CSV table of N, CA, C and O in Angstrom, one decimal:
chain,number,residue,atom,x,y,z
A,1,MET,N,9.5,7.1,-48.4
A,1,MET,CA,9.9,8.1,-46.4
A,1,MET,C,9.8,9.8,-47.0
A,1,MET,O,10.8,10.2,-47.7
A,2,ALA,N,8.6,10.0,-46.5
A,2,ALA,CA,8.6,12.0,-47.1
A,2,ALA,C,8.5,12.3,-45.3
A,2,ALA,O,8.8,12.0,-43.8
A,3,MET,N,9.7,13.5,-45.5
A,3,MET,CA,10.0,14.4,-43.9
A,3,MET,C,8.9,16.2,-44.0
A,3,MET,O,8.8,16.2,-45.6
A,4,GLU,N,7.8,16.3,-43.3
A,4,GLU,CA,7.7,17.4,-43.6
A,4,GLU,C,8.0,17.7,-41.6
A,4,GLU,O,8.2,17.7,-40.7
A,5,GLU,N,7.4,20.1,-41.7
A,5,GLU,CA,7.9,20.9,-40.9
A,5,GLU,C,6.3,20.0,-39.7
A,5,GLU,O,5.5,20.4,-40.8
A,6,LYS,N,6.4,20.2,-39.0
A,6,LYS,CA,4.8,19.4,-38.0
A,6,LYS,C,5.3,20.4,-36.6
A,6,LYS,O,6.1,19.6,-36.1
A,7,TYR,N,4.2,21.3,-36.1
A,7,TYR,CA,4.5,21.6,-34.7
A,7,TYR,C,5.8,21.9,-34.4
A,7,TYR,O,6.3,21.5,-33.0
A,8,GLY,N,6.4,22.1,-35.0
A,8,GLY,CA,7.7,23.1,-34.5
A,8,GLY,C,8.5,21.4,-34.6
A,8,GLY,O,9.8,21.7,-34.1
A,9,GLY,N,8.7,20.8,-35.6
A,9,GLY,CA,9.8,19.4,-35.0
A,9,GLY,C,9.4,19.1,-36.9
A,9,GLY,O,8.5,18.8,-37.9
A,10,ILE,N,10.7,17.8,-36.7
A,10,ILE,CA,11.1,17.3,-38.6
A,10,ILE,C,10.2,15.6,-38.4
A,10,ILE,O,10.2,15.5,-37.2
A,11,TRP,N,8.6,15.3,-39.0
A,11,TRP,CA,8.3,15.0,-38.9
A,11,TRP,C,8.7,13.6,-40.2
A,11,TRP,O,8.6,14.4,-41.3
A,12,VAL,N,8.5,12.2,-39.8
A,12,VAL,CA,9.0,11.5,-41.1
A,12,VAL,C,7.5,10.4,-41.4
A,12,VAL,O,7.3,9.8,-40.2
A,13,SER,N,7.5,10.5,-41.8
A,13,SER,CA,5.5,9.9,-42.4
A,13,SER,C,5.6,9.0,-42.9
A,13,SER,O,5.3,8.1,-44.2
A,14,ALA,N,6.1,8.1,-42.5
A,14,ALA,CA,6.1,6.3,-42.4
A,14,ALA,C,6.7,5.2,-41.2
A,14,ALA,O,7.1,6.2,-40.4
A,15,GLU,N,5.2,4.5,-40.9
A,15,GLU,CA,4.8,3.8,-39.5
A,15,GLU,C,6.0,3.0,-39.7
A,15,GLU,O,6.9,2.8,-41.0
A,16,GLU,N,6.8,2.1,-39.3
A,16,GLU,CA,8.2,1.6,-39.3
A,16,GLU,C,8.4,0.6,-40.0
A,16,GLU,O,8.9,-0.2,-40.6
A,17,ASP,N,7.2,-0.2,-40.0
A,17,ASP,CA,6.5,-1.6,-40.9
A,17,ASP,C,5.6,-1.3,-42.0
A,17,ASP,O,5.7,-2.5,-42.7
A,18,ARG,N,5.9,-0.2,-42.1
A,18,ARG,CA,5.3,0.5,-43.6
A,18,ARG,C,3.7,-0.3,-43.7
A,18,ARG,O,3.3,-0.8,-45.0
A,19,ALA,N,2.8,-1.0,-42.4
A,19,ALA,CA,1.6,-1.6,-43.0
A,19,ALA,C,0.4,-1.0,-42.7
A,19,ALA,O,-0.8,-1.1,-42.0
A,20,GLY,N,0.7,0.2,-41.9
A,20,GLY,CA,-0.1,1.1,-41.5
A,20,GLY,C,-0.5,2.5,-41.5
A,20,GLY,O,0.3,3.2,-42.7
A,21,LYS,N,-2.1,3.1,-41.6
A,21,LYS,CA,-2.7,4.3,-42.3
A,21,LYS,C,-2.6,5.2,-40.6
A,21,LYS,O,-2.9,4.3,-39.7
A,22,VAL,N,-2.7,6.5,-40.4
A,22,VAL,CA,-2.1,7.7,-39.2
A,22,VAL,C,-4.4,7.2,-39.9
A,22,VAL,O,-4.6,7.6,-40.1
A,23,VAL,N,-4.8,7.4,-38.4
A,23,VAL,CA,-6.2,7.5,-38.1
A,23,VAL,C,-6.3,8.2,-37.0
A,23,VAL,O,-7.3,9.0,-36.5
A,24,PHE,N,-5.2,8.6,-36.6
A,24,PHE,CA,-5.6,9.7,-35.4
A,24,PHE,C,-4.5,10.4,-35.0
A,24,PHE,O,-3.6,9.9,-34.8
A,25,GLU,N,-3.9,11.8,-34.8
A,25,GLU,CA,-3.6,12.2,-34.4
A,25,GLU,C,-3.7,13.4,-33.7
A,25,GLU,O,-4.8,14.4,-34.1
A,26,GLU,N,-3.3,13.8,-32.4
A,26,GLU,CA,-3.4,15.1,-31.6
A,26,GLU,C,-2.1,15.5,-30.9
A,26,GLU,O,-1.1,14.8,-30.2
A,27,TYR,N,-2.3,16.9,-31.4
A,27,TYR,CA,-0.6,17.8,-30.6
A,27,TYR,C,-1.1,17.8,-29.2
A,27,TYR,O,-2.3,18.4,-28.8
A,28,LEU,N,0.3,17.8,-28.0
A,28,LEU,CA,-0.4,17.9,-26.3
A,28,LEU,C,0.9,19.4,-26.4
A,28,LEU,O,1.6,19.6,-26.0
A,29,PRO,N,0.1,20.6,-26.9
A,29,PRO,CA,1.6,21.9,-26.5
A,29,PRO,C,1.7,22.0,-25.5
A,29,PRO,O,3.2,21.8,-25.2
A,30,VAL,N,1.0,21.8,-24.4
A,30,VAL,CA,1.1,21.8,-23.3
A,30,VAL,C,2.3,20.7,-22.6
A,30,VAL,O,3.5,21.3,-22.3
A,31,GLU,N,2.8,19.6,-23.2
A,31,GLU,CA,3.3,18.2,-22.6
A,31,GLU,C,4.3,18.4,-24.6
A,31,GLU,O,5.0,17.6,-24.1
A,32,ALA,N,4.3,18.9,-25.0
A,32,ALA,CA,4.8,19.3,-25.9
A,32,ALA,C,5.2,17.2,-26.5
A,32,ALA,O,6.1,17.1,-26.8
A,33,LYS,N,3.6,17.1,-26.9
A,33,LYS,CA,3.8,16.2,-27.6
A,33,LYS,C,2.8,15.2,-28.2
A,33,LYS,O,1.7,16.3,-28.6
A,34,LEU,N,3.3,14.3,-29.3
A,34,LEU,CA,2.3,14.4,-31.0
A,34,LEU,C,1.6,12.8,-30.1
A,34,LEU,O,2.7,12.0,-30.1
A,35,HIS,N,0.6,12.7,-29.9
A,35,HIS,CA,0.4,11.4,-30.3
A,35,HIS,C,-0.8,10.7,-31.2
A,35,HIS,O,-1.4,11.6,-32.2
A,36,VAL,N,0.0,9.7,-32.0
A,36,VAL,CA,-0.7,9.0,-33.4
A,36,VAL,C,-0.8,7.4,-32.9
A,36,VAL,O,-0.6,6.7,-32.4
A,37,ILE,N,-2.2,7.7,-33.9
A,37,ILE,CA,-2.5,6.2,-34.2
A,37,ILE,C,-2.2,5.4,-35.7
A,37,ILE,O,-3.1,5.9,-36.2
A,38,TYR,N,-2.5,4.8,-35.7
A,38,TYR,CA,-1.7,3.7,-37.0
A,38,TYR,C,-2.6,2.2,-36.8
A,38,TYR,O,-3.0,1.8,-35.9
A,39,GLN,N,-3.5,2.6,-38.8
A,39,GLN,CA,-4.1,1.4,-37.5
A,39,GLN,C,-3.4,0.6,-39.1
A,39,GLN,O,-3.2,1.3,-40.2
A,40,GLN,N,-3.1,-1.1,-39.0
A,40,GLN,CA,-2.8,-1.7,-39.9
A,40,GLN,C,-3.6,-2.3,-40.7
A,40,GLN,O,-5.2,-2.1,-40.6
A,41,GLU,N,-3.0,-2.9,-42.0
A,41,GLU,CA,-4.3,-3.9,-42.7
A,41,GLU,C,-5.4,-4.4,-41.9
A,41,GLU,O,-6.4,-4.8,-42.5
A,42,SER,N,-4.7,-5.8,-41.1
A,42,SER,CA,-5.5,-6.6,-40.8
A,42,SER,C,-6.7,-5.7,-39.5
A,42,SER,O,-7.4,-7.0,-38.4
A,43,GLY,N,-6.3,-4.8,-39.5
A,43,GLY,CA,-7.9,-4.1,-38.2
A,43,GLY,C,-7.2,-3.4,-36.9
A,43,GLY,O,-7.7,-2.4,-36.1
A,44,LEU,N,-5.9,-3.9,-36.9
A,44,LEU,CA,-5.5,-3.8,-35.8
A,44,LEU,C,-4.9,-2.0,-34.9
A,44,LEU,O,-4.5,-1.5,-36.5
A,45,PHE,N,-4.7,-1.8,-34.3
A,45,PHE,CA,-4.3,-0.1,-34.1
A,45,PHE,C,-3.2,0.1,-33.0
A,45,PHE,O,-2.4,-0.8,-32.5
A,46,LEU,N,-2.1,0.4,-34.0
A,46,LEU,CA,-0.6,0.7,-32.9
A,46,LEU,C,-0.9,2.2,-32.7
A,46,LEU,O,-1.1,3.7,-33.0
A,47,PRO,N,-0.7,2.3,-31.0
A,47,PRO,CA,-1.0,4.0,-30.5
A,47,PRO,C,1.2,4.1,-30.3
A,47,PRO,O,1.5,3.2,-30.2
A,48,PHE,N,1.4,5.3,-30.7
A,48,PHE,CA,2.3,5.9,-30.6
A,48,PHE,C,2.3,7.7,-30.1
A,48,PHE,O,1.3,8.5,-29.9
A,49,SER,N,3.1,7.9,-28.9
A,49,SER,CA,3.6,8.8,-28.1
A,49,SER,C,4.6,9.3,-29.2
A,49,SER,O,6.0,8.9,-28.4
A,50,PHE,N,4.9,10.8,-29.3
A,50,PHE,CA,6.1,11.3,-30.2
A,50,PHE,C,6.3,12.5,-29.0
A,50,PHE,O,5.5,12.8,-28.9
A,51,VAL,N,7.8,12.3,-29.1
A,51,VAL,CA,8.6,13.7,-28.3
A,51,VAL,C,9.5,14.1,-29.5
A,51,VAL,O,10.2,13.4,-29.9
A,52,LEU,N,10.3,15.9,-28.8
A,52,LEU,CA,10.9,16.3,-29.4
A,52,LEU,C,11.5,16.2,-28.7
A,52,LEU,O,12.3,15.9,-28.6
A,53,SER,N,13.5,15.5,-30.1
A,53,SER,CA,14.1,14.9,-29.8
A,53,SER,C,15.4,16.3,-30.8
A,53,SER,O,15.0,16.0,-31.8
A,54,GLN,N,16.0,16.8,-29.9
A,54,GLN,CA,17.4,17.2,-31.2
A,54,GLN,C,18.1,16.6,-31.6
A,54,GLN,O,18.8,15.7,-31.0
A,55,ASP,N,18.6,16.7,-32.5
A,55,ASP,CA,19.9,15.5,-33.7
A,55,ASP,C,20.9,17.3,-34.1
A,55,ASP,O,20.3,18.3,-35.5
A,56,ARG,N,22.1,17.2,-34.1
A,56,ARG,CA,22.8,17.9,-35.1
A,56,ARG,C,23.0,18.0,-36.4
A,56,ARG,O,22.4,19.5,-37.1
A,57,GLN,N,22.3,17.3,-37.4
A,57,GLN,CA,22.1,17.3,-38.1
A,57,GLN,C,20.8,18.3,-39.0
A,57,GLN,O,21.2,18.9,-39.8
A,58,TRP,N,20.0,18.8,-38.0
A,58,TRP,CA,19.1,19.5,-38.3
A,58,TRP,C,18.8,20.1,-37.7
A,58,TRP,O,19.0,20.1,-36.6
A,59,ARG,N,18.4,21.4,-38.4
A,59,ARG,CA,18.1,22.4,-37.9
A,59,ARG,C,16.9,22.7,-36.6
A,59,ARG,O,16.9,23.4,-35.2
A,60,LEU,N,15.8,22.0,-37.0
A,60,LEU,CA,14.6,21.9,-36.1
A,60,LEU,C,15.0,20.1,-35.4
A,60,LEU,O,15.6,19.5,-35.8
A,61,PRO,N,14.5,20.3,-34.5
A,61,PRO,CA,13.8,18.8,-33.4
A,61,PRO,C,12.9,17.1,-34.5
A,61,PRO,O,12.1,18.6,-34.9
A,62,LEU,N,13.5,16.7,-34.1
A,62,LEU,CA,12.9,15.7,-34.9
A,62,LEU,C,11.8,14.9,-33.5
A,62,LEU,O,12.1,15.0,-32.8
A,63,TRP,N,10.6,14.2,-34.5
A,63,TRP,CA,9.6,13.8,-33.3
A,63,TRP,C,10.0,12.5,-33.5
A,63,TRP,O,10.3,11.5,-34.5
A,64,VAL,N,10.1,11.8,-32.2
A,64,VAL,CA,10.8,10.8,-32.0
A,64,VAL,C,9.5,9.6,-31.3
A,64,VAL,O,9.8,10.4,-30.4
A,65,LYS,N,9.4,8.4,-31.2
A,65,LYS,CA,8.6,7.5,-30.5
A,65,LYS,C,8.8,7.9,-28.8
A,65,LYS,O,10.1,7.4,-28.6
A,66,GLU,N,8.3,7.7,-28.0
A,66,GLU,CA,9.0,7.5,-26.5
A,66,GLU,C,8.7,5.7,-26.2
A,66,GLU,O,8.9,5.9,-25.1
A,67,ASN,N,7.5,5.9,-26.7
A,67,ASN,CA,6.6,4.8,-26.4
A,67,ASN,C,7.1,3.3,-26.9
A,67,ASN,O,7.0,3.4,-28.2
A,68,GLU,N,7.4,1.7,-26.3
A,68,GLU,CA,7.1,0.8,-27.1
A,68,GLU,C,6.0,0.8,-28.5
A,68,GLU,O,5.2,1.3,-27.3
A,69,LYS,N,6.3,-0.2,-28.7
A,69,LYS,CA,5.0,-0.7,-29.8
A,69,LYS,C,4.4,-1.5,-29.2
A,69,LYS,O,4.7,-2.2,-28.5
A,70,SER,N,2.9,-0.8,-29.4
A,70,SER,CA,1.7,-1.9,-28.5
A,70,SER,C,1.0,-2.1,-29.5
A,70,SER,O,0.6,-1.1,-30.0
A,71,VAL,N,-0.1,-3.0,-29.9
A,71,VAL,CA,-0.9,-3.7,-30.8
A,71,VAL,C,-2.4,-3.5,-30.3
A,71,VAL,O,-2.5,-4.3,-28.6
A,72,MET,N,-3.7,-3.0,-30.6
A,72,MET,CA,-4.3,-2.8,-29.4
A,72,MET,C,-5.6,-3.1,-30.7
A,72,MET,O,-5.3,-3.1,-32.0
A,73,PRO,N,-6.2,-4.6,-29.8
A,73,PRO,CA,-7.5,-4.6,-30.8
A,73,PRO,C,-8.7,-3.0,-31.0
A,73,PRO,O,-9.2,-3.8,-32.5
A,74,SER,N,-8.9,-2.1,-30.7
A,74,SER,CA,-9.8,-1.5,-31.5
A,74,SER,C,-9.2,-0.1,-31.2
A,74,SER,O,-8.1,0.6,-30.3
A,75,PHE,N,-10.0,1.3,-31.9
A,75,PHE,CA,-9.4,2.8,-32.0
A,75,PHE,C,-9.4,2.7,-30.2
A,75,PHE,O,-9.5,4.2,-30.1
A,76,GLU,N,-10.8,2.7,-29.9
A,76,GLU,CA,-11.2,3.0,-28.3
A,76,GLU,C,-9.9,2.4,-27.7
A,76,GLU,O,-9.7,3.5,-26.7
A,77,SER,N,-9.3,1.4,-27.8
A,77,SER,CA,-8.0,1.0,-26.4
A,77,SER,C,-7.0,1.5,-27.1
A,77,SER,O,-6.6,1.8,-25.9
A,78,ALA,N,-6.9,1.7,-28.0
A,78,ALA,CA,-5.8,2.4,-28.0
A,78,ALA,C,-5.6,4.2,-27.8
A,78,ALA,O,-5.0,4.8,-27.6
A,79,LYS,N,-6.9,4.6,-27.8
A,79,LYS,CA,-7.3,5.8,-27.2
A,79,LYS,C,-6.6,5.6,-25.3
A,79,LYS,O,-6.1,6.7,-25.4
A,80,GLU,N,-7.1,5.3,-24.9
A,80,GLU,CA,-7.3,4.5,-23.6
A,80,GLU,C,-6.0,4.6,-23.6
A,80,GLU,O,-5.5,5.1,-22.7
A,81,TYR,N,-5.2,3.7,-24.6
A,81,TYR,CA,-4.0,3.4,-23.9
A,81,TYR,C,-2.9,4.6,-23.5
A,81,TYR,O,-2.2,5.0,-22.9
A,82,LEU,N,-3.0,5.9,-24.8
A,82,LEU,CA,-2.4,7.1,-24.9
A,82,LEU,C,-2.7,8.1,-24.1
A,82,LEU,O,-1.9,8.2,-23.0
A,83,ASN,N,-4.1,7.9,-23.8
A,83,ASN,CA,-4.2,8.9,-22.4
A,83,ASN,C,-3.7,8.2,-20.8
A,83,ASN,O,-3.0,9.1,-20.3
A,84,SER,N,-3.8,7.1,-21.2
A,84,SER,CA,-3.0,6.2,-19.4
A,84,SER,C,-1.2,7.1,-19.5
A,84,SER,O,-1.0,6.9,-18.6
A,85,TYR,N,-1.2,6.8,-20.4
A,85,TYR,CA,0.4,7.1,-21.1
A,85,TYR,C,1.0,8.2,-20.9
A,85,TYR,O,2.4,8.2,-20.1
A,86,ALA,N,0.3,8.6,-21.1
A,86,ALA,CA,0.1,10.6,-21.1
A,86,ALA,C,0.4,10.2,-19.4
A,86,ALA,O,0.5,11.7,-18.8
A,87,GLU,N,-0.6,10.3,-18.9
A,87,GLU,CA,-1.0,10.3,-17.1
A,87,GLU,C,0.3,10.0,-16.3
A,87,GLU,O,0.5,10.9,-15.8
A,88,SER,N,0.7,9.3,-17.2
A,88,SER,CA,2.2,8.6,-16.2
A,88,SER,C,3.2,8.5,-16.4
A,88,SER,O,4.4,8.8,-15.9
A,89,HIS,N,2.8,9.4,-18.0
A,89,HIS,CA,4.8,10.2,-18.2
A,89,HIS,C,5.2,11.3,-18.7
A,89,HIS,O,5.6,12.2,-19.9
A,90,THR,N,4.2,12.3,-17.2
A,90,THR,CA,4.0,13.8,-18.4
A,90,THR,C,5.2,14.6,-17.0
A,90,THR,O,5.3,13.8,-16.3
C-alpha cells in the first residue's frame, strides 16, 4: 500500500480487494471530490466517489470513499453512475 499527496489530500493507492486497476480519475475542484473507476481482472468496473476527511494523525486530509461498492458491466455505465451520484450528492 502506497500513500501520496493528490489534490490536497493523502491518497492510498490500493483498491480494497486488490483486484482492480485505476482506469479513470477525475478531480472535481468545485465539489472537492475525486471520481475514480477501477477495472477488475474480470472486466467489471467499480466506480467510487472520494471526499476529503480530516484525520488527527495526518497533516493533510485523507481521500475516503463516500459511496458504497457498486459493480458495473461497462466503463460507460460506471461513468454514468458517477455522474448520477454527483448530481444527487452535491
